[in-house]
mmCIF file with all atom_site columns, N, CA and C in Angstrom:
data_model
loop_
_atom_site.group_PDB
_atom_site.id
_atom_site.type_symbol
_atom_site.label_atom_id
_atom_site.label_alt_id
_atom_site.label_comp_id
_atom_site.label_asym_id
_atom_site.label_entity_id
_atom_site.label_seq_id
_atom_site.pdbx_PDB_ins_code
_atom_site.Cartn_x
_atom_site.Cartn_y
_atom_site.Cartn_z
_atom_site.occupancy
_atom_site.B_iso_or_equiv
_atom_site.pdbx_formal_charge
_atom_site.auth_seq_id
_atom_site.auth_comp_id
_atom_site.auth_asym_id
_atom_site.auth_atom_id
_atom_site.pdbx_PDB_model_num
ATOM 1   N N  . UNK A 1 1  ? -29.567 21.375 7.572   1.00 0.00 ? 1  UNK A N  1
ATOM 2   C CA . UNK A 1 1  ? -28.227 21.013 7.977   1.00 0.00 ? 1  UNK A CA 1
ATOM 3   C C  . UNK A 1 1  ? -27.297 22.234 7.993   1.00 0.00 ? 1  UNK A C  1
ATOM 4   N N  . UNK A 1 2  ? -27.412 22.758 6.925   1.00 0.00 ? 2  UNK A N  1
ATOM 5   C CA . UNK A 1 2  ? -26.432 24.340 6.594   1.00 0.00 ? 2  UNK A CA 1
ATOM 6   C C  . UNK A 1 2  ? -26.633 25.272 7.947   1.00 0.00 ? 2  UNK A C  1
ATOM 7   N N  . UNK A 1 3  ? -28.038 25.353 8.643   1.00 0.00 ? 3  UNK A N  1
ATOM 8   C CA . UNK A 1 3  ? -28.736 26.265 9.955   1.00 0.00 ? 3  UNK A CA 1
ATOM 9   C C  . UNK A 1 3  ? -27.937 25.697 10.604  1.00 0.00 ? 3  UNK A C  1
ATOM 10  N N  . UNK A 1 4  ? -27.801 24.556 11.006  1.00 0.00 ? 4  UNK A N  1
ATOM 11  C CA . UNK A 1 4  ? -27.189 24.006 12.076  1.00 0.00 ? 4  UNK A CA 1
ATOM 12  C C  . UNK A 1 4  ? -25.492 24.024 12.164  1.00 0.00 ? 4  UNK A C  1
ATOM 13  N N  . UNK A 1 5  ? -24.885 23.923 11.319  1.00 0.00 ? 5  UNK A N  1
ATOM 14  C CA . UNK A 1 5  ? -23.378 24.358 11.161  1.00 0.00 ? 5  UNK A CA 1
ATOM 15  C C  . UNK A 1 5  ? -23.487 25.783 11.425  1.00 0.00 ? 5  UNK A C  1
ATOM 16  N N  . UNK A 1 6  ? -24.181 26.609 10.402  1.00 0.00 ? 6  UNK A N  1
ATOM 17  C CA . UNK A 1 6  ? -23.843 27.845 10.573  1.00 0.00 ? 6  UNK A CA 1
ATOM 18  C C  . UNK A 1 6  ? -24.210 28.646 11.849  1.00 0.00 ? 6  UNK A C  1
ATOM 19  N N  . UNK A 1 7  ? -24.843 27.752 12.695  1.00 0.00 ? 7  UNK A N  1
ATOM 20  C CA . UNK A 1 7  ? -25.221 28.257 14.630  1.00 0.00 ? 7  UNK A CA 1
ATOM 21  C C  . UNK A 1 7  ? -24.582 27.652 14.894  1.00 0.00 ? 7  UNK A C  1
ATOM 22  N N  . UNK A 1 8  ? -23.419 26.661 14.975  1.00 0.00 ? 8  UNK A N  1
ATOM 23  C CA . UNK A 1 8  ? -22.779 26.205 15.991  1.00 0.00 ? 8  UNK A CA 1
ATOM 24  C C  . UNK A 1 8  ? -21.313 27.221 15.515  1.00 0.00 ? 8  UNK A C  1
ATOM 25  N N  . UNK A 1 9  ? -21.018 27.526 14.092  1.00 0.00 ? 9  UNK A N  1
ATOM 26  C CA . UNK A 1 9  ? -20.153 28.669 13.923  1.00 0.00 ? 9  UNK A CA 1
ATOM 27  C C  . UNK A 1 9  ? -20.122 29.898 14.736  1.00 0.00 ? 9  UNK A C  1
ATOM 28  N N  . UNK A 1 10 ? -21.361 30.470 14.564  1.00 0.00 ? 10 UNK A N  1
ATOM 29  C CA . UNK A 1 10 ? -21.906 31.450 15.437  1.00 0.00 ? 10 UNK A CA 1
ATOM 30  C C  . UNK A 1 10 ? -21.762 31.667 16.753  1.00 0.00 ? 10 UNK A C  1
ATOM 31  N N  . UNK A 1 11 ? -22.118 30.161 17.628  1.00 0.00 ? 11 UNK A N  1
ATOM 32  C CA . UNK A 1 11 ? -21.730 30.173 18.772  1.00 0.00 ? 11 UNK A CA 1
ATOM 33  C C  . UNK A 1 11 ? -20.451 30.260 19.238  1.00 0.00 ? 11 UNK A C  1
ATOM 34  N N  . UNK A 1 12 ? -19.547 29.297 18.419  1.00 0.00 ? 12 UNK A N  1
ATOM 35  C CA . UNK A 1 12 ? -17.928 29.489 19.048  1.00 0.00 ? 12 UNK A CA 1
ATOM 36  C C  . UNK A 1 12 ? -17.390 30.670 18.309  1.00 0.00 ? 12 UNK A C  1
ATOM 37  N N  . UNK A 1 13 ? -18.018 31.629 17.581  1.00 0.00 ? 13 UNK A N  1
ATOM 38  C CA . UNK A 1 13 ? -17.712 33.251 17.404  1.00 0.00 ? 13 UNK A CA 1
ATOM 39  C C  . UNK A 1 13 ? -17.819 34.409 18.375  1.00 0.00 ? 13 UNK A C  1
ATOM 40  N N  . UNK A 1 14 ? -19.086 33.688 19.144  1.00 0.00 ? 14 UNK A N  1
ATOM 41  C CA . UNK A 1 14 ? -19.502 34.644 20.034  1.00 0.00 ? 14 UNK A CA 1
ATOM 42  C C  . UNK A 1 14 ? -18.911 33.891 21.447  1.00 0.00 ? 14 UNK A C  1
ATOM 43  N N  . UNK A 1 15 ? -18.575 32.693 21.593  1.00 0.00 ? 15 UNK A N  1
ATOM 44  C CA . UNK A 1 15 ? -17.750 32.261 22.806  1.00 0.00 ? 15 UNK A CA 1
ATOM 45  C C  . UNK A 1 15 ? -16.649 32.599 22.949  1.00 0.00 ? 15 UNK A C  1
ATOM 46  N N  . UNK A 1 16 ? -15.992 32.953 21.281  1.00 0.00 ? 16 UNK A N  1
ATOM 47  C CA . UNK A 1 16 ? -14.569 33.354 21.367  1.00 0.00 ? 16 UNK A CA 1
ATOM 48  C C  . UNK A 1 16 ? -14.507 35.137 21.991  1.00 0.00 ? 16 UNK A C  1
ATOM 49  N N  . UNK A 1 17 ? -15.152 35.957 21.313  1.00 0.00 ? 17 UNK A N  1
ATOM 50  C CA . UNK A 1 17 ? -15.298 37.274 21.912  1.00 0.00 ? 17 UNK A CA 1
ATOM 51  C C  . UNK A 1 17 ? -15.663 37.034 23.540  1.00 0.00 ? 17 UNK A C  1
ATOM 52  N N  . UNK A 1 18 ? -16.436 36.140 23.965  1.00 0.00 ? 18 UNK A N  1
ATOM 53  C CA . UNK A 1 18 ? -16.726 36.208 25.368  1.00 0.00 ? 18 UNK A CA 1
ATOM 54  C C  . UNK A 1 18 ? -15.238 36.232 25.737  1.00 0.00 ? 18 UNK A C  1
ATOM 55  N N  . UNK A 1 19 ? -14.360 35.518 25.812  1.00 0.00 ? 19 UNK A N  1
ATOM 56  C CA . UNK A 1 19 ? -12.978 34.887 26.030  1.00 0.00 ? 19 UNK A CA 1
ATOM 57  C C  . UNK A 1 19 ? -12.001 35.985 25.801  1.00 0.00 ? 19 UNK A C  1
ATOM 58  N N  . UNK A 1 20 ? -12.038 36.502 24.824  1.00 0.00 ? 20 UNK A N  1
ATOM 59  C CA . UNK A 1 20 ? -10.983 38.202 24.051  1.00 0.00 ? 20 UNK A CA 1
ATOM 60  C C  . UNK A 1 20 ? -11.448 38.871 25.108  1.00 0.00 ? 20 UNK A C  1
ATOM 61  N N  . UNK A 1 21 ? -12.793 39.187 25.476  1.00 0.00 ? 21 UNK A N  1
ATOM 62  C CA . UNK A 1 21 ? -13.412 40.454 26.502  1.00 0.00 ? 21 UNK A CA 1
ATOM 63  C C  . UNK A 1 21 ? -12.722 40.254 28.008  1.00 0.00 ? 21 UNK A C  1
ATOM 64  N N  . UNK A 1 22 ? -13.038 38.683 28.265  1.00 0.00 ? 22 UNK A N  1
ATOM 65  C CA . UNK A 1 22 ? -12.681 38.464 29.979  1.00 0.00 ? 22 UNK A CA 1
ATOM 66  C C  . UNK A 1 22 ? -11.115 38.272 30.303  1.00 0.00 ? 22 UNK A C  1
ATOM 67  N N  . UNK A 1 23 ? -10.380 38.085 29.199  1.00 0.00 ? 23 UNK A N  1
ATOM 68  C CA . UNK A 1 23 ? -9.072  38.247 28.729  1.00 0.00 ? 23 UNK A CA 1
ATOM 69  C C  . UNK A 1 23 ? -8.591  39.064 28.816  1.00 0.00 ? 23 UNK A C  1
ATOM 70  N N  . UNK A 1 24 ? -9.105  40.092 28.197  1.00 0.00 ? 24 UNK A N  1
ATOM 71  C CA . UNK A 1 24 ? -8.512  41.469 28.810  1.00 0.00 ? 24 UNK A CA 1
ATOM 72  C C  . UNK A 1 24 ? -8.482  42.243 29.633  1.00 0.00 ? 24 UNK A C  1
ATOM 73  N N  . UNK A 1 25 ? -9.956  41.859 30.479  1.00 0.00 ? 25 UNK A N  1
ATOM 74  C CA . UNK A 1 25 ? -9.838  42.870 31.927  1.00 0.00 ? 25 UNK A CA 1
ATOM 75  C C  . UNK A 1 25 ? -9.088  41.654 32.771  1.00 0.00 ? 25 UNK A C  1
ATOM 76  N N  . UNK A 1 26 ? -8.731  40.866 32.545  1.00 0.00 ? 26 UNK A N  1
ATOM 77  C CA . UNK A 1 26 ? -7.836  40.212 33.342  1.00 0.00 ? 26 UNK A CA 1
ATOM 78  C C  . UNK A 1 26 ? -7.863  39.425 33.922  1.00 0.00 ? 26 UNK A C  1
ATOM 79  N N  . UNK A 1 27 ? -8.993  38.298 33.946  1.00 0.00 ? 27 UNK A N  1
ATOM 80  C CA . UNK A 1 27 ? -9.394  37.191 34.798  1.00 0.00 ? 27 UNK A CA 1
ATOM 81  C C  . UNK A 1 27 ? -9.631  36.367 33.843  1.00 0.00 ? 27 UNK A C  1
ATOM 82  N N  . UNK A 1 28 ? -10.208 35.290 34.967  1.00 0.00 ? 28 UNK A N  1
ATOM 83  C CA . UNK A 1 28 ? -10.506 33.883 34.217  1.00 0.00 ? 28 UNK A CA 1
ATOM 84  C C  . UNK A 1 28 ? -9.575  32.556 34.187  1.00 0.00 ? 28 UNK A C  1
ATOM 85  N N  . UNK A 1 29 ? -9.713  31.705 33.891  1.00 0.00 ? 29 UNK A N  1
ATOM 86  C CA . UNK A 1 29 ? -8.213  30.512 34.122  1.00 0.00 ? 29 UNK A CA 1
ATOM 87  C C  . UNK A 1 29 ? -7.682  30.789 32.985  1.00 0.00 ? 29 UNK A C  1
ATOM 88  N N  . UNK A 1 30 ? -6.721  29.922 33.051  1.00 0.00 ? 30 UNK A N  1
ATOM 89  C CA . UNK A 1 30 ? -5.963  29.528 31.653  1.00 0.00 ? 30 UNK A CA 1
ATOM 90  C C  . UNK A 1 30 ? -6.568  29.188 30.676  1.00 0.00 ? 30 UNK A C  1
ATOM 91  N N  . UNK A 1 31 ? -7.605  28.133 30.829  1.00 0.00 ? 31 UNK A N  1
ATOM 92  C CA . UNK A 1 31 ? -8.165  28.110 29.336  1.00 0.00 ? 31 UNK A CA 1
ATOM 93  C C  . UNK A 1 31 ? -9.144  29.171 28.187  1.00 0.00 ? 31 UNK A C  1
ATOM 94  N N  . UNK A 1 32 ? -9.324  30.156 28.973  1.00 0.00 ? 32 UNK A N  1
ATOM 95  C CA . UNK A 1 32 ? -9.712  31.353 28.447  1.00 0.00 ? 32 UNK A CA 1
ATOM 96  C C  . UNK A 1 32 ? -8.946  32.207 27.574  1.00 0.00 ? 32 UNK A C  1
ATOM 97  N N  . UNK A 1 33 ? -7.387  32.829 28.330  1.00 0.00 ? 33 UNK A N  1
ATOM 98  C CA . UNK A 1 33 ? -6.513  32.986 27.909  1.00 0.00 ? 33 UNK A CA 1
ATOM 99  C C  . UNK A 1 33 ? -5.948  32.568 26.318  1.00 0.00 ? 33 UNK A C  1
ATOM 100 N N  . UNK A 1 34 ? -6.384  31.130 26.484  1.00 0.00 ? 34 UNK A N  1
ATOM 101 C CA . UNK A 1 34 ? -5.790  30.294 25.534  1.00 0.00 ? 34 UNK A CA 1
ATOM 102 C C  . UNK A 1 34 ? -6.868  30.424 24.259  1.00 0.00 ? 34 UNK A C  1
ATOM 103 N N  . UNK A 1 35 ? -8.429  29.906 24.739  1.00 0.00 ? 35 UNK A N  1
ATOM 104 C CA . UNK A 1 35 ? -9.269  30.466 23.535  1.00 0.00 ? 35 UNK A CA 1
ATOM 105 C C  . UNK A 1 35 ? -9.226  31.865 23.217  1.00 0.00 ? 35 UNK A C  1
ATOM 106 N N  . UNK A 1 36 ? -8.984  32.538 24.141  1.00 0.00 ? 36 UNK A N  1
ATOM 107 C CA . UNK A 1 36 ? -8.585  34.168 23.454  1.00 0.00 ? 36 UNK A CA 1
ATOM 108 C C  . UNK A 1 36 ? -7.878  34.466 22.152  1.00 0.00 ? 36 UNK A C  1
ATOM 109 N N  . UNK A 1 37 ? -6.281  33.749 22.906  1.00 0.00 ? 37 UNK A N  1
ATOM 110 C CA . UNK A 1 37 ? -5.382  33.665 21.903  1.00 0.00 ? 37 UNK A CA 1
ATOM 111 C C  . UNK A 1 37 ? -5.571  33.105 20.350  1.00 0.00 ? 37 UNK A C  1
ATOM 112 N N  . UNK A 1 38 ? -6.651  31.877 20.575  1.00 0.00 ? 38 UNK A N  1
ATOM 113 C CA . UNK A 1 38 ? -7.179  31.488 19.335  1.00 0.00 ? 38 UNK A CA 1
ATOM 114 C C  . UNK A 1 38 ? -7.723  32.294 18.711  1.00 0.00 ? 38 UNK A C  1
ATOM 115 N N  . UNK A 1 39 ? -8.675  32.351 19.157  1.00 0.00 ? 39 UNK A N  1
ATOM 116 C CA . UNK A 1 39 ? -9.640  33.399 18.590  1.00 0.00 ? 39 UNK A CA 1
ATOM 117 C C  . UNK A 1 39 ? -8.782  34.610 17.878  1.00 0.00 ? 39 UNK A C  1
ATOM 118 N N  . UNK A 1 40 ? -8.273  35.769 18.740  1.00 0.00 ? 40 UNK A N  1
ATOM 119 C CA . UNK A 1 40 ? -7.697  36.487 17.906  1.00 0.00 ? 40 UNK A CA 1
ATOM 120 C C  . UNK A 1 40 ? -6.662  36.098 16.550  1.00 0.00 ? 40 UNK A C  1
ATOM 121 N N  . UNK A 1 41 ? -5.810  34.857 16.452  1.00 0.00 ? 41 UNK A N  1
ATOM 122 C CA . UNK A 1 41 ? -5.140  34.841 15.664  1.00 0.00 ? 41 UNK A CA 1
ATOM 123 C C  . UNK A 1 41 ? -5.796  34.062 14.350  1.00 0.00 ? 41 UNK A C  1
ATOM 124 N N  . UNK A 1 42 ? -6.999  33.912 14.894  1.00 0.00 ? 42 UNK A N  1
ATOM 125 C CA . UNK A 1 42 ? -8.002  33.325 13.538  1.00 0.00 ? 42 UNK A CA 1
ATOM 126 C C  . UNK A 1 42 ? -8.483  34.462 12.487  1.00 0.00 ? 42 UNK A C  1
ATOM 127 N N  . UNK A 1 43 ? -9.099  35.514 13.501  1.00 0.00 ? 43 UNK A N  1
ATOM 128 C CA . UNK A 1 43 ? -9.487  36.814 13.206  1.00 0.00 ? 43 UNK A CA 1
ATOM 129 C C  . UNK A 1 43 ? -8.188  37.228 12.150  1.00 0.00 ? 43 UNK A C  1
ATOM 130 N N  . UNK A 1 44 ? -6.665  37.174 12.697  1.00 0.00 ? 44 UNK A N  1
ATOM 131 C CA . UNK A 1 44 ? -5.783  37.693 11.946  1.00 0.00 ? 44 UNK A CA 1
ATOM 132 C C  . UNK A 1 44 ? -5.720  37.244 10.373  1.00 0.00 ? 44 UNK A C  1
ATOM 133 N N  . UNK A 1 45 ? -5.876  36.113 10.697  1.00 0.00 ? 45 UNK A N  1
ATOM 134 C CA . UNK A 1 45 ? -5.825  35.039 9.070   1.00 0.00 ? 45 UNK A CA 1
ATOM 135 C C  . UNK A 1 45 ? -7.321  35.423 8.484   1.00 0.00 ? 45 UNK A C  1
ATOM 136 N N  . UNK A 1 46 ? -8.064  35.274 9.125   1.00 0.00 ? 46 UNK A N  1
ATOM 137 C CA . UNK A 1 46 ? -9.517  35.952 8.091   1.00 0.00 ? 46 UNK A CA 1
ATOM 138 C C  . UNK A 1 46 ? -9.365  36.920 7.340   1.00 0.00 ? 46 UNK A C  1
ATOM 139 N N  . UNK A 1 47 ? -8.642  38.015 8.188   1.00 0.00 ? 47 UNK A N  1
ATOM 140 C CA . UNK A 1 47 ? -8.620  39.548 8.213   1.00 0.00 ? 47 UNK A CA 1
ATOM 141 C C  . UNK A 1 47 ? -7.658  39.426 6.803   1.00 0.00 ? 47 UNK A C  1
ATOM 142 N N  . UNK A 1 48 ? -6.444  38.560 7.096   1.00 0.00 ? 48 UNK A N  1
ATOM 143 C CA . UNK A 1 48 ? -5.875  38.715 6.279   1.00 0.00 ? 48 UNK A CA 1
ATOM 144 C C  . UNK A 1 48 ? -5.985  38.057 4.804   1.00 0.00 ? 48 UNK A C  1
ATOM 145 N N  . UNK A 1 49 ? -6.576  37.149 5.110   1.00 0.00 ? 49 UNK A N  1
ATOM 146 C CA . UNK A 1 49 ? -7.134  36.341 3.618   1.00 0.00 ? 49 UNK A CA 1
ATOM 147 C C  . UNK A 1 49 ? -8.129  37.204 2.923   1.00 0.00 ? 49 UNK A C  1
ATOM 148 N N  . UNK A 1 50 ? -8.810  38.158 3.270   1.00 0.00 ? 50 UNK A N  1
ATOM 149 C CA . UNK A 1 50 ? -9.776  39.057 2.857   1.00 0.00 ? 50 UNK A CA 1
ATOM 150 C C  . UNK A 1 50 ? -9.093  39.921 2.240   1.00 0.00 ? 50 UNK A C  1
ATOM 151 N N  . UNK A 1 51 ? -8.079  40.580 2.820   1.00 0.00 ? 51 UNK A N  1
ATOM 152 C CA . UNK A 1 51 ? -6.802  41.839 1.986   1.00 0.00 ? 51 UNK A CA 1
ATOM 153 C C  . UNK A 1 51 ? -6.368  40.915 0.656   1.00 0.00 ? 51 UNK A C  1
ATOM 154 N N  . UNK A 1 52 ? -5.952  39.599 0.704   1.00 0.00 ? 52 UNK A N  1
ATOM 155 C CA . UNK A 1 52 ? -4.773  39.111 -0.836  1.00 0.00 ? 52 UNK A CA 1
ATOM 156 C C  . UNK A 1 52 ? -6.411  39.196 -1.277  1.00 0.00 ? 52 UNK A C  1
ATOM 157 N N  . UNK A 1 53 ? -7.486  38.485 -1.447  1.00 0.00 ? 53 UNK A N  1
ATOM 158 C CA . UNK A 1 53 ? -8.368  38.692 -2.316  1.00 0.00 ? 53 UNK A CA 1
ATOM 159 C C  . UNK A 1 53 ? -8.854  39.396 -3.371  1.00 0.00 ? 53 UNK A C  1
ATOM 160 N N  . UNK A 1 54 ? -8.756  41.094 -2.198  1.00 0.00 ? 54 UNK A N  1
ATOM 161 C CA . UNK A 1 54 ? -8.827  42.281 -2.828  1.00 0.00 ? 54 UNK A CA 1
ATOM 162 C C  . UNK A 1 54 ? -8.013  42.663 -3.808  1.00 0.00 ? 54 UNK A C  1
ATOM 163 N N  . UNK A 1 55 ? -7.273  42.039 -4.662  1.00 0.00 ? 55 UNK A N  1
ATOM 164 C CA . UNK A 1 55 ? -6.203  42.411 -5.689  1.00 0.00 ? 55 UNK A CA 1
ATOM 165 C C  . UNK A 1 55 ? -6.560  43.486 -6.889  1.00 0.00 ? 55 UNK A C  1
ATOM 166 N N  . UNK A 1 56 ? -5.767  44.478 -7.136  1.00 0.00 ? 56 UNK A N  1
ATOM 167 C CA . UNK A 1 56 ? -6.423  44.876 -8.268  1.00 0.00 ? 56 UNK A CA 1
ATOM 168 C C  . UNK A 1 56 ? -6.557  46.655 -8.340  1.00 0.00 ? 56 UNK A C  1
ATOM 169 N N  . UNK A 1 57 ? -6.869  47.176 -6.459  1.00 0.00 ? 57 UNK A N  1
ATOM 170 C CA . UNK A 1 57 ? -6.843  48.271 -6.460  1.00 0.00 ? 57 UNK A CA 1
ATOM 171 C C  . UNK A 1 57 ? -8.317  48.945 -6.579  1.00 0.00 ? 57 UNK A C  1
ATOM 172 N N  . UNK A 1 58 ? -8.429  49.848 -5.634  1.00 0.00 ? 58 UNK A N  1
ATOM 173 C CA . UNK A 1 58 ? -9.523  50.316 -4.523  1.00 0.00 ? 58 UNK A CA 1
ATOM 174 C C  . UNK A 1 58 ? -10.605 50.610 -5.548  1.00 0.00 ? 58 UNK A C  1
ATOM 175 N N  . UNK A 1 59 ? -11.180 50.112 -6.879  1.00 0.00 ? 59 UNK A N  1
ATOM 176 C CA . UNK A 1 59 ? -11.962 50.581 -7.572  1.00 0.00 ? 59 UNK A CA 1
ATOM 177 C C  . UNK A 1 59 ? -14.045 50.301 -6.790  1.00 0.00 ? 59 UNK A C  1
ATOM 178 N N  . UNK A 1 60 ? -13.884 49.356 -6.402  1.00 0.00 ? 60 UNK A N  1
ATOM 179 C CA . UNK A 1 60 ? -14.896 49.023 -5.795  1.00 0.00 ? 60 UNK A CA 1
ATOM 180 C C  . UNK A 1 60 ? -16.020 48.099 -6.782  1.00 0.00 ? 60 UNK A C  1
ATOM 181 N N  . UNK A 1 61 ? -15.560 47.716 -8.054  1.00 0.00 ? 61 UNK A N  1
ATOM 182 C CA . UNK A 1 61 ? -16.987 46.936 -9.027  1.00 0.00 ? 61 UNK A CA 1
ATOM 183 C C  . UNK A 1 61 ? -17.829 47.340 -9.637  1.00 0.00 ? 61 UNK A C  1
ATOM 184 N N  . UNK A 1 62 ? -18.816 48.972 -8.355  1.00 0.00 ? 62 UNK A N  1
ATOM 185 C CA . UNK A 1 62 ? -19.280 49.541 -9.120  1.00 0.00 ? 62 UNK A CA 1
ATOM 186 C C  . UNK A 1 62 ? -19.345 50.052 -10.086 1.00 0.00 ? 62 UNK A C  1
ATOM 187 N N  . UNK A 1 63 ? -20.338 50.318 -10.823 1.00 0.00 ? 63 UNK A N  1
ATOM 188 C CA . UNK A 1 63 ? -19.774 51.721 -12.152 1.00 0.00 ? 63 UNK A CA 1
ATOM 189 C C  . UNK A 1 63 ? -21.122 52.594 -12.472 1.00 0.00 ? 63 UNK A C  1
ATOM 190 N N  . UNK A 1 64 ? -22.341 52.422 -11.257 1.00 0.00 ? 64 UNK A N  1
ATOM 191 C CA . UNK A 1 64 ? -22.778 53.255 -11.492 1.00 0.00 ? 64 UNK A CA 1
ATOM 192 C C  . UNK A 1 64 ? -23.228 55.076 -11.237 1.00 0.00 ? 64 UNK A C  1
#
């Protein structure tokens, strides 16, 4: 069950980059545009939920 969520994730990851790519050279209808727009502002909130996580200062865990 977990394979199967985590490929249909996969797919609308890699449908969304299809959409960011044809988005930017400039074609395609509107609804491309629009999953573009998704897409990137998901990326933003990932991106950014990953930075508050990091709290604490650039030590890295290691120590060896």
């Amino acid at each position: 069950m977990a394979v199967i969520v985590l490929s249909g994730v996969l797919l609308l990851v890699v449908l969304g980059c299809v959409c960011v790519f044809r988005d930017a050279r400039g074609g395609g209808p509107r609804w491309v545009h629009v999953v573009a727009v998704v897409t990137l502002a998901v990326g933003e909130v990932v991106r950014s939920s990953g930075r508050r996580g990091r709290r604490g200062g650039g030590g890295g865990g290691d120590d060896d």
